[in-house]
Amino acid sequence: MLKELSSFAQVLDPEFKRIGIQPKEGLNILVKVDFADGASGARLSGIDYEIYTRRKQADNLSDFLIRCAEIQEVSWTLDFEKKPFYQKCFDLPQKGILTVSPFCFATKKKSLTGGSKYIEKDKVKINERVPRYFKKAKTLIDYEFYKYADWLQNYLYSWTTFERFLTTIDGFDKLSEDAHIILHLDLPLAIYKKAYSAYLKAYLFNRKLPSVRGESLGVSNFKNGFNEEKPFLKHQTATFLFNGSVTHEFAETIFETQKILDRNILPRPLPIFTFSDEESGAALRRTVLSLFKEEARKAPAQRKSYEQLITELYTSSTTGLSNYYLLYYQQGQIKDFDFVSRFDYYIWDEYNKRNWLEIKNVTGVLTTSKKRKKYPRLTNVFQLLDIVFMPLISHKNVQSDNILGDLKTEDFIVSTTSNSHHLTYTYLSALTYRKSIYDFVFKSKRDAIKGPAFWHMLVSTLQDDLKCRRDKQLKEKLNILFSINHFFDVNNENFNGLYMPDKLDSLTERTLLIADSFKRIPLEDEYEFAFVSGQIIDYLMSLSNSSDDSHAALEAFVQKTDVELFKQEIGRLFLKHKHEVERPANLKRNRVANLMRELMAFDKRVDLKKLYVFILAGYFSPTFFSREN
């Protein structure tokens, strides 16, 4: 992985590497000093400052803040919060000074006089630690640059004067305790880079190893931590001491890559095309980098999604997309890294031998305008992701661009009902299957989701929808299950070999045929029994005068495992509303009688648990009493 990331960073031009840099939040101060008369005659010639707040200014940085951000990129302490590597800090053990450059000084407001850290924690106050900091920082530079470091140290020596100056800045008193206070000397960036290069040479490795042929080797700090105090984390039988030793030049390239990734200017996931032996491969990589650069310059809300970028690349390529790495990097964590040998953009329905899938609206889902919803044809995997997979596992913050992000239980709470309910099964389904969905869609691993996984992913969440009265979501899922089960379950084993799009149409037709027939028409199989049961239960419940519009009463039926007990429960519901059914004004009473007769006469042994979705399909589909004779 490190090799691929290094190759990616090396092909980025300097302008690309500067896109998206952000200064630290807080007060940024640039100090201009005239050194024309030498170090002894140096004098302060001006001070510029600006308070930066990421939430308000992230997409509209001034030239001044960009300048400060560039300085901070080559002045900040490495691995500041990573034990045991915080010895890379120059202000131990207090860790109140956040920079390592002799030309830049940064701390937080809480470390200043009166701050919480100044009062409670620091036995040696920050102003007393300034000489110690500069003594270490000056080891990074040649003697000719001492005059700049000495001037800044002398300036901070008058700590009271420095703090008094801060209080004169408009807005300083409103800064939070965690806001940064950063002093930058107005020097060429090359001087900063030279000092920081010396710092990286000494501290970039988590552990230095013996040099080989004069070349520095060590363990990279990129996502590579080990604790010498915990022997159980060490290799006990390996033939090597440390895994993944690299050169210093390589480690710097990886460090630069990490900084770019942390800016969130690249698509997620990130395709890394590294094979450029052929001219076509090199041309594709140039096209990709140009496209990434164009999007990185835009504000986050205006950038194209990964799906849009890959669609554009795929449709413009004559050979498709193949042989690339896919990195999912989020919030400083590598969630996934894998090789994609070939990306399959379009869908192929093997069962019907066609290049599209159709979702039938068998449950009668309505749009906001009360019209019957019509689903678009699914022709590519990203439509499959948005229309099929995401409705099964998503809620609130779980979206396609955050599919491998951290899941929080509070994101799976429904508050539309009188009481808040946790979507427990949806949460568990998301935890279990989101990686499989990611592999299926983004990496074209068609074996990632087969029939059993698709069934469990969908059916397990129906309980949440029933409990939380999410009728529309439940109907959508049933439409998905019955319409495209065969795409994942080629032999339709989930339905005993039945092709469900045709079966559902026949169930509706058979229900009306039985209901309107003057002769007895027995139920042919358990699927007709389950579907008609759902229709009858829905109709009888609609006759209730109760104000409770939930589906709690349905649990008494779907929890039954014995078919005779199930029929008895339907019989009790019928007797409860018998007078309403048999009243002369009810034009559907003959339909009810016909269907009830066949339900009660059904005598085959069936597994009601396997018929659960058919009962729900009958219950939520447009019922016989809403149709004309």
XYZ file of C-alpha atoms in Angstrom:
629
model
C 0.000 0.000 0.000
C 2.805 2.459 0.870
C 4.361 1.976 -2.534
C 1.100 2.815 -4.317
C 0.503 5.894 -2.163
C 4.033 7.087 -2.777
C 3.605 6.657 -6.533
C 0.367 8.635 -6.376
C 1.987 11.550 -4.534
C 4.954 11.683 -6.877
C 2.805 12.357 -9.949
C 0.970 15.284 -8.321
C 2.219 18.690 -9.392
C 3.192 21.339 -6.767
C 0.012 23.330 -7.388
C -2.148 20.265 -6.671
C -0.261 19.672 -3.420
C -1.138 23.180 -2.212
C -4.878 22.877 -2.837
C -6.988 22.714 0.291
C -4.389 23.736 2.866
C -5.986 25.290 5.927
C -4.458 27.320 8.758
C -5.051 26.383 12.356
C -8.161 27.859 13.910
C -7.467 30.878 16.056
C -5.311 33.997 15.870
C -2.697 34.010 13.092
C -0.028 36.716 13.433
C 2.653 37.543 10.854
C 5.550 39.572 12.255
C 7.622 41.656 9.827
C 11.171 42.429 10.950
C 13.794 44.522 9.161
C 17.182 42.782 9.418
C 18.965 45.178 7.062
C 21.384 46.325 9.774
C 22.139 42.810 11.040
C 20.817 40.955 14.078
C 21.756 43.637 16.581
C 20.000 46.359 14.619
C 16.893 44.418 13.660
C 13.675 46.289 14.234
C 9.992 45.471 14.098
C 8.524 46.926 10.915
C 4.926 45.683 11.074
C 2.430 43.129 12.325
C -0.486 41.649 10.402
C -3.048 39.342 11.971
C -6.342 37.651 11.253
C -8.618 35.365 13.255
C -9.557 32.213 11.377
C -12.697 30.132 11.957
C -12.964 27.033 9.768
C -16.769 26.908 9.843
C -17.076 30.415 8.410
C -13.975 30.842 6.255
C -12.898 27.375 5.039
C -13.990 28.027 1.444
C -12.884 31.661 1.293
C -9.322 32.021 2.568
C -7.541 35.333 2.231
C -4.022 35.485 0.788
C -2.788 36.221 4.290
C -4.313 33.035 5.730
C -2.990 30.955 2.832
C 0.478 32.312 3.600
C 0.077 31.364 7.271
C -1.181 27.907 6.344
C 1.878 27.298 4.141
C 4.174 28.242 7.019
C 2.306 26.023 9.470
C 2.589 23.066 7.069
C 6.382 23.193 7.603
C 6.415 24.183 11.264
C 4.081 21.818 13.129
C 4.978 19.011 15.512
C 4.671 15.423 14.221
C 2.428 12.793 15.845
C 1.573 15.195 18.646
C -1.036 13.026 20.342
C 0.378 9.562 19.550
C 1.933 7.735 22.443
C 4.836 6.858 22.613
C 5.855 9.169 19.746
C 5.112 12.533 21.323
C 8.824 12.846 22.140
C 8.903 14.536 18.725
C 7.568 17.611 20.541
C 10.043 20.308 21.656
C 8.074 21.216 24.789
C 8.063 18.112 26.958
C 6.446 17.137 29.203
C 3.953 20.009 29.128
C 3.357 19.931 25.321
C 2.034 23.489 25.358
C 4.174 24.723 22.446
C 2.843 23.148 19.262
C 5.470 24.095 16.670
C 9.068 22.946 16.120
C 10.329 25.770 13.917
C 12.727 28.399 15.324
C 10.873 30.997 13.227
C 7.332 30.178 14.376
C 5.747 29.879 17.809
C 2.301 28.437 18.503
C 0.321 27.628 21.601
C -3.296 27.603 22.693
C -5.156 30.308 24.561
C -5.574 28.031 27.573
C -1.777 28.032 28.064
C -1.664 31.822 28.403
C -1.895 33.616 31.719
C -5.305 32.937 33.246
C -6.009 29.933 31.026
C -7.075 26.602 32.473
C -3.807 24.842 31.609
C -1.721 27.757 32.910
C -3.532 27.681 36.256
C -4.042 23.963 36.861
C -1.477 21.842 35.022
C 1.728 23.622 34.125
C 4.120 23.790 37.043
C 6.650 25.431 34.753
C 4.731 28.217 32.992
C 4.908 28.602 29.235
C 6.927 31.826 29.312
C 9.579 30.036 31.389
C 9.807 27.261 28.786
C 10.461 29.558 25.802
C 14.302 29.461 26.107
C 14.236 25.651 26.298
C 12.079 25.515 23.140
C 14.345 27.756 21.082
C 17.454 25.895 22.235
C 16.054 22.715 20.669
C 14.594 24.445 17.600
C 17.895 26.154 16.745
C 19.551 22.766 16.342
C 17.633 22.480 13.066
C 19.243 25.513 11.374
C 22.649 26.792 10.386
C 24.320 29.610 12.265
C 23.496 32.158 9.557
C 19.778 31.878 10.452
C 20.263 32.282 14.217
C 19.508 35.981 13.975
C 15.862 35.288 13.069
C 15.368 32.773 15.850
C 17.120 35.031 18.391
C 14.891 37.959 17.495
C 11.713 35.909 18.004
C 13.019 34.498 21.283
C 13.857 37.991 22.547
C 10.424 39.212 21.503
C 8.751 36.469 23.530
C 11.093 37.097 26.449
C 8.905 40.103 27.233
C 5.966 37.779 27.783
C 3.824 40.325 29.625
C 4.191 42.770 26.725
C 3.257 40.000 24.266
C 0.097 39.094 26.195
C -0.837 42.766 26.550
C -0.561 43.102 22.758
C -2.907 40.126 22.305
C -5.611 41.780 24.414
C -5.620 44.789 22.070
C -6.648 42.610 19.108
C -10.326 42.861 18.283
C -12.015 39.476 18.851
C -9.243 37.946 20.973
C -11.408 37.934 24.106
C -14.077 35.922 22.248
C -11.713 33.120 21.254
C -12.250 29.758 22.935
C -9.615 28.230 25.188
C -8.699 25.745 22.453
C -8.042 28.473 19.877
C -4.480 28.631 18.557
C -2.230 31.669 19.014
C 0.437 31.520 16.305
C 3.351 33.874 15.651
C 5.042 33.620 12.236
C 8.134 35.504 11.175
C 7.737 36.975 7.697
C 10.537 34.982 6.071
C 10.797 33.194 2.703
C 9.080 29.823 2.797
C 12.308 28.160 1.661
C 13.944 29.016 4.998
C 11.059 27.390 6.871
C 11.247 24.316 4.631
C 14.984 23.901 5.201
C 14.523 23.864 8.988
C 11.562 21.495 8.773
C 13.475 19.156 6.480
C 16.116 18.819 9.188
C 13.354 18.138 11.735
C 11.808 15.429 9.529
C 15.185 13.832 9.002
C 15.591 13.502 12.754
C 12.014 12.729 13.815
C 9.934 11.420 10.891
C 10.778 7.787 11.535
C 8.981 6.143 14.420
C 12.194 4.169 14.821
C 15.501 4.593 13.068
C 17.273 1.501 11.761
C 20.934 1.024 10.796
C 21.806 2.720 7.514
C 22.429 0.644 4.425
C 25.070 1.901 1.975
C 24.808 5.347 3.513
C 21.022 5.559 3.086
C 18.864 6.256 6.153
C 16.308 3.581 6.940
C 13.528 3.444 9.467
C 9.919 2.632 10.241
C 7.507 5.111 8.632
C 5.126 7.021 10.875
C 2.236 6.530 8.432
C -0.432 4.535 10.307
C 2.353 2.531 11.875
C 2.413 2.433 15.646
C 3.974 -0.020 18.038
C 4.422 0.158 21.776
C 7.660 -1.190 23.172
C 6.045 -1.346 26.607
C 3.575 -4.015 25.446
C 5.362 -7.231 24.425
C 2.137 -8.842 23.218
C 2.075 -6.356 20.325
C 5.474 -7.530 19.078
C 6.222 -10.326 16.640
C 7.355 -13.306 18.681
C 8.391 -15.687 15.907
C 9.139 -13.387 12.969
C 12.572 -13.466 11.368
C 12.642 -9.653 11.236
C 12.600 -7.018 13.944
C 10.477 -4.414 12.172
C 8.086 -4.710 9.268
C 8.091 -2.234 6.407
C 11.375 -0.368 6.776
C 11.682 2.463 4.241
C 14.126 5.136 3.191
C 13.841 8.673 4.509
C 12.941 10.023 1.072
C 10.155 7.451 0.786
C 8.878 8.302 4.291
C 8.706 12.000 3.396
C 6.663 11.212 0.289
C 4.218 9.150 2.348
C 4.029 11.944 4.944
C 3.160 14.393 2.164
C 0.490 11.977 0.886
C -1.094 11.771 4.311
C -1.367 15.559 4.538
C -3.149 15.664 1.172
C -5.535 12.889 2.185
C -6.357 14.658 5.453
C -7.559 17.745 3.570
C -10.571 15.874 2.126
C -10.090 17.318 -1.349
C -9.952 13.937 -3.087
C -12.928 11.698 -3.866
C -13.906 8.997 -1.400
C -13.042 6.267 -2.165
C -9.907 7.247 -4.063
C -8.934 5.301 -7.214
C -5.150 5.148 -7.641
C -4.038 4.321 -11.181
C -0.404 3.314 -11.021
C 0.120 1.268 -14.177
C 1.505 3.535 -16.862
C 3.658 1.204 -18.984
C 1.270 1.498 -21.877
C 0.440 4.827 -23.439
C -3.284 4.274 -22.881
C -2.677 3.707 -19.169
C -0.579 6.849 -18.864
C -3.231 8.859 -20.727
C -5.944 7.589 -18.392
C -3.923 8.522 -15.337
C -3.322 12.019 -16.682
C -7.055 12.386 -17.314
C -7.847 11.197 -13.795
C -5.393 13.588 -12.127
C -6.653 16.497 -14.207
C -10.207 15.709 -13.208
C -9.276 15.351 -9.525
C -7.447 18.658 -9.602
C -10.385 20.434 -11.198
C -12.764 19.093 -8.546
C -10.365 19.770 -5.653
C -10.413 23.490 -6.453
C -14.186 23.623 -5.953
C -16.033 24.107 -2.679
C -16.915 20.756 -1.042
C -20.633 21.157 -1.771
C -19.930 21.705 -5.478
C -17.583 18.772 -6.040
C -18.701 15.767 -8.020
C -19.243 12.564 -6.101
C -17.147 9.462 -6.659
C -20.052 7.932 -8.561
C -20.206 10.908 -10.926
C -16.448 10.914 -11.503
C -16.224 7.202 -12.232
C -19.267 7.353 -14.497
C -17.611 10.148 -16.466
C -14.324 8.237 -16.712
C -15.973 4.937 -17.605
C -18.251 6.299 -20.298
C -15.391 8.255 -21.912
C -13.036 5.268 -21.951
C -13.006 2.814 -24.829
C -11.493 -0.011 -22.769
C -13.256 0.496 -19.412
C -11.532 0.863 -16.060
C -9.185 -1.818 -14.768
C -6.019 -2.453 -12.787
C -6.213 0.224 -10.113
C -6.182 0.444 -6.342
C -9.104 1.743 -4.338
C -8.460 3.519 -1.053
C -11.205 4.394 1.419
C -9.684 6.984 3.756
C -11.819 8.874 6.243
C -11.058 10.944 9.334
C -7.451 9.823 9.406
C -8.328 6.122 9.161
C -7.775 3.663 6.333
C -11.079 1.822 6.182
C -10.211 -0.254 3.123
C -7.488 -0.677 0.529
C -7.824 -3.171 -2.294
C -6.923 -3.877 -5.887
C -9.639 -3.716 -8.556
C -8.748 -5.866 -11.546
C -11.771 -4.718 -13.529
C -14.700 -2.433 -12.756
C -18.095 -3.547 -14.063
C -20.254 -0.471 -14.413
C -23.274 -1.910 -16.188
C -25.728 -4.488 -14.860
C -26.439 -7.803 -16.517
C -29.584 -9.736 -15.545
C -28.513 -13.320 -16.137
C -31.975 -14.738 -15.438
C -33.728 -12.630 -18.093
C -30.683 -12.184 -20.345
C -30.930 -8.405 -20.472
C -28.839 -5.433 -19.334
C -31.297 -3.840 -16.929
C -33.397 -4.599 -13.851
C -36.975 -3.560 -13.220
C -38.568 -2.909 -9.831
C -42.318 -3.485 -9.945
C -44.563 -1.508 -7.632
C -46.480 -4.547 -6.374
C -47.353 -2.934 -3.029
C -48.761 0.262 -4.514
C -46.270 2.802 -3.157
C -47.472 6.349 -3.798
C -45.490 9.490 -4.529
C -45.935 12.756 -2.624
C -48.498 13.738 -5.239
C -50.499 10.571 -4.425
C -49.673 8.962 -7.755
C -48.501 5.396 -8.099
C -44.697 5.397 -8.023
C -42.847 4.252 -11.115
C -39.309 3.030 -10.593
C -36.582 3.801 -13.146
C -34.823 0.970 -14.906
C -31.620 -0.018 -13.159
C -28.806 -0.159 -15.683
C -25.652 0.431 -13.594
C -24.253 -0.404 -10.170
C -24.572 3.113 -8.788
C -28.325 3.065 -9.427
C -28.337 -0.258 -7.635
C -26.537 1.371 -4.699
C -28.883 4.359 -4.419
C -32.217 2.692 -5.181
C -31.714 -0.804 -3.749
C -28.945 -1.029 -1.179
C -29.072 2.302 0.635
C -32.815 2.085 1.494
C -32.061 -1.259 3.155
C -29.322 -0.132 5.539
C -29.384 3.652 5.689
C -30.913 6.189 8.003
C -29.908 9.815 8.558
C -26.087 10.068 8.283
C -25.556 6.713 6.561
C -25.251 7.670 2.898
C -23.461 6.236 -0.104
C -20.519 8.656 0.318
C -20.175 7.597 3.960
C -20.833 3.892 3.584
C -17.793 2.768 5.596
C -17.883 5.648 8.077
C -18.453 5.328 11.800
C -21.971 4.186 12.672
C -23.690 5.671 15.705
C -26.770 4.201 17.332
C -28.263 7.683 17.647
C -28.331 7.872 13.846
C -30.808 4.986 13.846
C -33.558 6.561 15.929
C -36.988 7.377 14.512
C -38.868 10.214 16.163
C -41.843 10.429 13.830
C -43.993 8.338 16.157
C -45.277 9.300 19.578
C -42.215 7.667 21.118
C -38.703 7.438 19.717
C -37.720 3.993 18.484
C -34.344 2.511 17.705
C -33.993 0.878 14.311
C -32.098 -1.953 15.936
C -32.251 -4.450 13.097
C -31.435 -1.825 10.479
C -28.384 -0.819 12.508
C -27.238 -4.438 12.763
C -27.847 -4.972 9.059
C -25.744 -1.910 8.235
C -22.913 -3.153 10.448
C -23.060 -6.599 8.873
C -23.505 -5.863 5.181
C -22.165 -2.404 4.329
C -18.681 -3.770 3.578
C -20.243 -6.409 1.301
C -22.249 -3.707 -0.471
C -19.071 -1.641 -0.878
C -17.233 -4.619 -2.384
C -20.143 -5.442 -4.692
C -20.604 -1.920 -6.071
C -17.217 -0.238 -5.923
C -14.932 -3.232 -6.500
C -17.221 -5.363 -8.714
C -16.973 -8.379 -6.418
C -20.210 -10.026 -7.460
C -19.743 -12.845 -4.949
C -19.922 -10.377 -2.059
C -23.740 -10.571 -1.970
C -25.585 -13.759 -2.790
C -29.176 -14.871 -2.216
C -29.019 -15.639 1.544
C -27.200 -12.382 2.315
C -29.649 -10.322 0.245
C -32.612 -12.012 1.958
C -31.301 -11.458 5.477
C -30.156 -7.902 4.754
C -33.665 -6.963 3.681
C -36.064 -9.174 5.655
C -34.351 -8.610 9.023
C -35.103 -4.863 8.827
C -38.851 -5.255 8.198
C -39.446 -5.601 11.939
C -38.120 -2.073 12.460
C -40.452 -0.698 9.798
C -43.483 -2.413 11.350
C -42.633 -1.192 14.822
C -42.007 2.388 13.723
C -44.950 2.641 11.255
C -42.608 3.157 8.328
C -45.162 1.835 5.856
C -43.602 3.409 2.788
C -40.133 2.073 3.587
C -41.552 -1.413 4.201
C -43.463 -1.394 0.920
C -40.354 -0.197 -0.939
C -38.360 -3.096 0.501
C -40.987 -5.647 -0.468
C -41.009 -4.240 -3.999
C -37.225 -4.600 -4.122
C -37.244 -8.129 -2.718
C -39.870 -9.519 -5.056
C -38.602 -7.690 -8.140
C -34.846 -8.305 -8.131
C -34.219 -11.247 -5.809
C -33.278 -13.266 -8.899
C -30.351 -10.904 -9.611
C -28.576 -12.024 -6.428
C -30.260 -15.415 -6.115
C -29.972 -16.790 -9.647
C -31.830 -20.011 -8.848
C -34.460 -18.209 -6.759
C -33.715 -20.472 -3.805
C -35.168 -17.869 -1.447
C -38.559 -18.589 -3.033
C -38.232 -22.304 -3.779
C -37.333 -21.650 -7.402
C -40.207 -19.249 -8.141
C -39.557 -16.148 -10.243
C -41.289 -13.593 -8.075
C -42.162 -10.736 -10.487
C -44.493 -13.126 -12.321
C -45.652 -14.841 -9.114
C -46.822 -11.605 -7.478
C -48.897 -10.694 -10.515
C -50.509 -14.109 -10.444
C -51.194 -13.824 -6.689
C -53.127 -10.611 -7.218
C -55.062 -12.088 -10.121
C -55.838 -15.295 -8.214
C -57.054 -13.344 -5.190
C -59.573 -11.431 -7.289
C -60.546 -14.591 -9.171
C -61.323 -16.452 -5.932
C -63.075 -13.435 -4.437
C -65.393 -12.906 -7.443
C -66.043 -16.520 -8.451
C -69.508 -18.068 -8.095
C -67.822 -21.417 -7.806
C -65.323 -22.532 -5.238
C -61.680 -22.096 -6.299
C -59.267 -23.656 -3.760
C -55.937 -22.055 -2.896
C -53.217 -23.707 -4.960
C -50.202 -23.317 -2.680
C -48.860 -21.794 0.529
C -47.963 -18.542 -1.234
C -51.595 -17.907 -2.188
C -52.570 -18.780 1.376
C -50.115 -16.278 2.860
C -50.951 -13.492 0.407
C -54.734 -13.876 0.818
C -54.270 -13.999 4.603
C -52.507 -10.641 4.485
C -55.293 -9.193 2.339
C -58.017 -10.414 4.729
C -56.154 -9.214 7.850
C -55.698 -5.755 6.350
C -59.363 -5.545 5.345
C -60.712 -6.685 8.728
C -58.404 -4.341 10.640
C -59.608 -1.461 8.501
C -63.096 -1.993 9.951
C -61.884 -1.234 13.478
C -62.944 2.033 15.101
C -59.765 2.202 17.152
C -57.674 5.361 16.925
C -54.498 3.281 16.956
C -53.162 3.310 13.403
C -50.037 1.283 14.193
C -49.405 -2.274 13.073
C -48.997 -3.633 16.593
C -52.015 -5.934 16.164
C -50.304 -7.544 13.162
C -47.702 -9.077 15.490
C -50.315 -11.523 16.816
C -50.416 -13.036 13.331
C -46.820 -12.895 12.104
C -45.493 -14.417 15.324
C -47.516 -17.588 14.826
C -45.576 -20.669 13.672
C -48.488 -23.138 13.533
C -50.874 -22.771 10.594
C -53.944 -23.836 12.592
C -53.278 -21.269 15.310
C -52.715 -18.704 12.575
C -56.122 -19.501 11.038
C -57.781 -19.350 14.468
C -56.375 -15.844 14.975
C -57.852 -14.754 11.631
C -61.162 -16.374 12.629
C -61.260 -14.404 15.881
C -60.609 -11.184 13.994
C -63.414 -12.023 11.563
C -65.893 -12.720 14.384
C -64.946 -9.416 15.987
C -66.028 -7.518 12.851
C -68.641 -9.985 11.590
C -71.580 -7.589 11.781
C -69.711 -4.910 9.859
C -68.786 -7.418 7.154
C -72.281 -8.856 6.752
C -74.276 -5.641 6.750
C -76.330 -5.227 3.514
C -74.552 -1.997 2.542
C -71.227 -3.794 2.324
C -70.911 -4.674 -1.355
C -67.713 -6.615 -0.721
C -69.238 -9.133 1.722
C -69.326 -11.905 -0.879
C -65.660 -11.385 -1.639
C -64.826 -11.661 2.052
C -66.915 -14.824 2.392
C -65.217 -16.490 -0.579
C -61.724 -15.678 0.607
C -62.428 -16.626 4.244
C -63.870 -19.957 3.099
C -60.723 -20.880 1.189
C -58.442 -19.720 3.992
C -60.208 -21.855 6.576
C -60.269 -24.832 4.170
C -56.512 -24.725 3.505
C -55.027 -27.824 5.156
C -51.423 -28.086 3.946
C -48.514 -28.026 6.383
C -46.471 -24.868 5.807
C -43.625 -22.948 7.437
C -45.126 -19.585 8.306
C -41.719 -18.052 8.994
C -40.770 -18.521 5.351
C -44.097 -17.019 4.323
C -43.585 -13.916 6.451
C -42.866 -11.634 3.486
C -45.910 -12.937 1.567
C -48.188 -12.155 4.501
C -46.740 -8.645 4.587
C -47.057 -8.347 0.804
C -50.749 -9.195 1.009
C -51.235 -6.889 3.994
C -49.582 -3.855 2.384
C -50.644 -4.389 -1.227
C -53.810 -2.733 -2.598
C -56.521 -5.030 -1.268
C -59.406 -6.724 -2.991
C -61.984 -4.387 -1.464
C -60.336 -1.390 -3.167
C -60.724 -2.952 -6.627
C -63.751 -3.135 -8.846
C -65.600 -6.428 -9.300
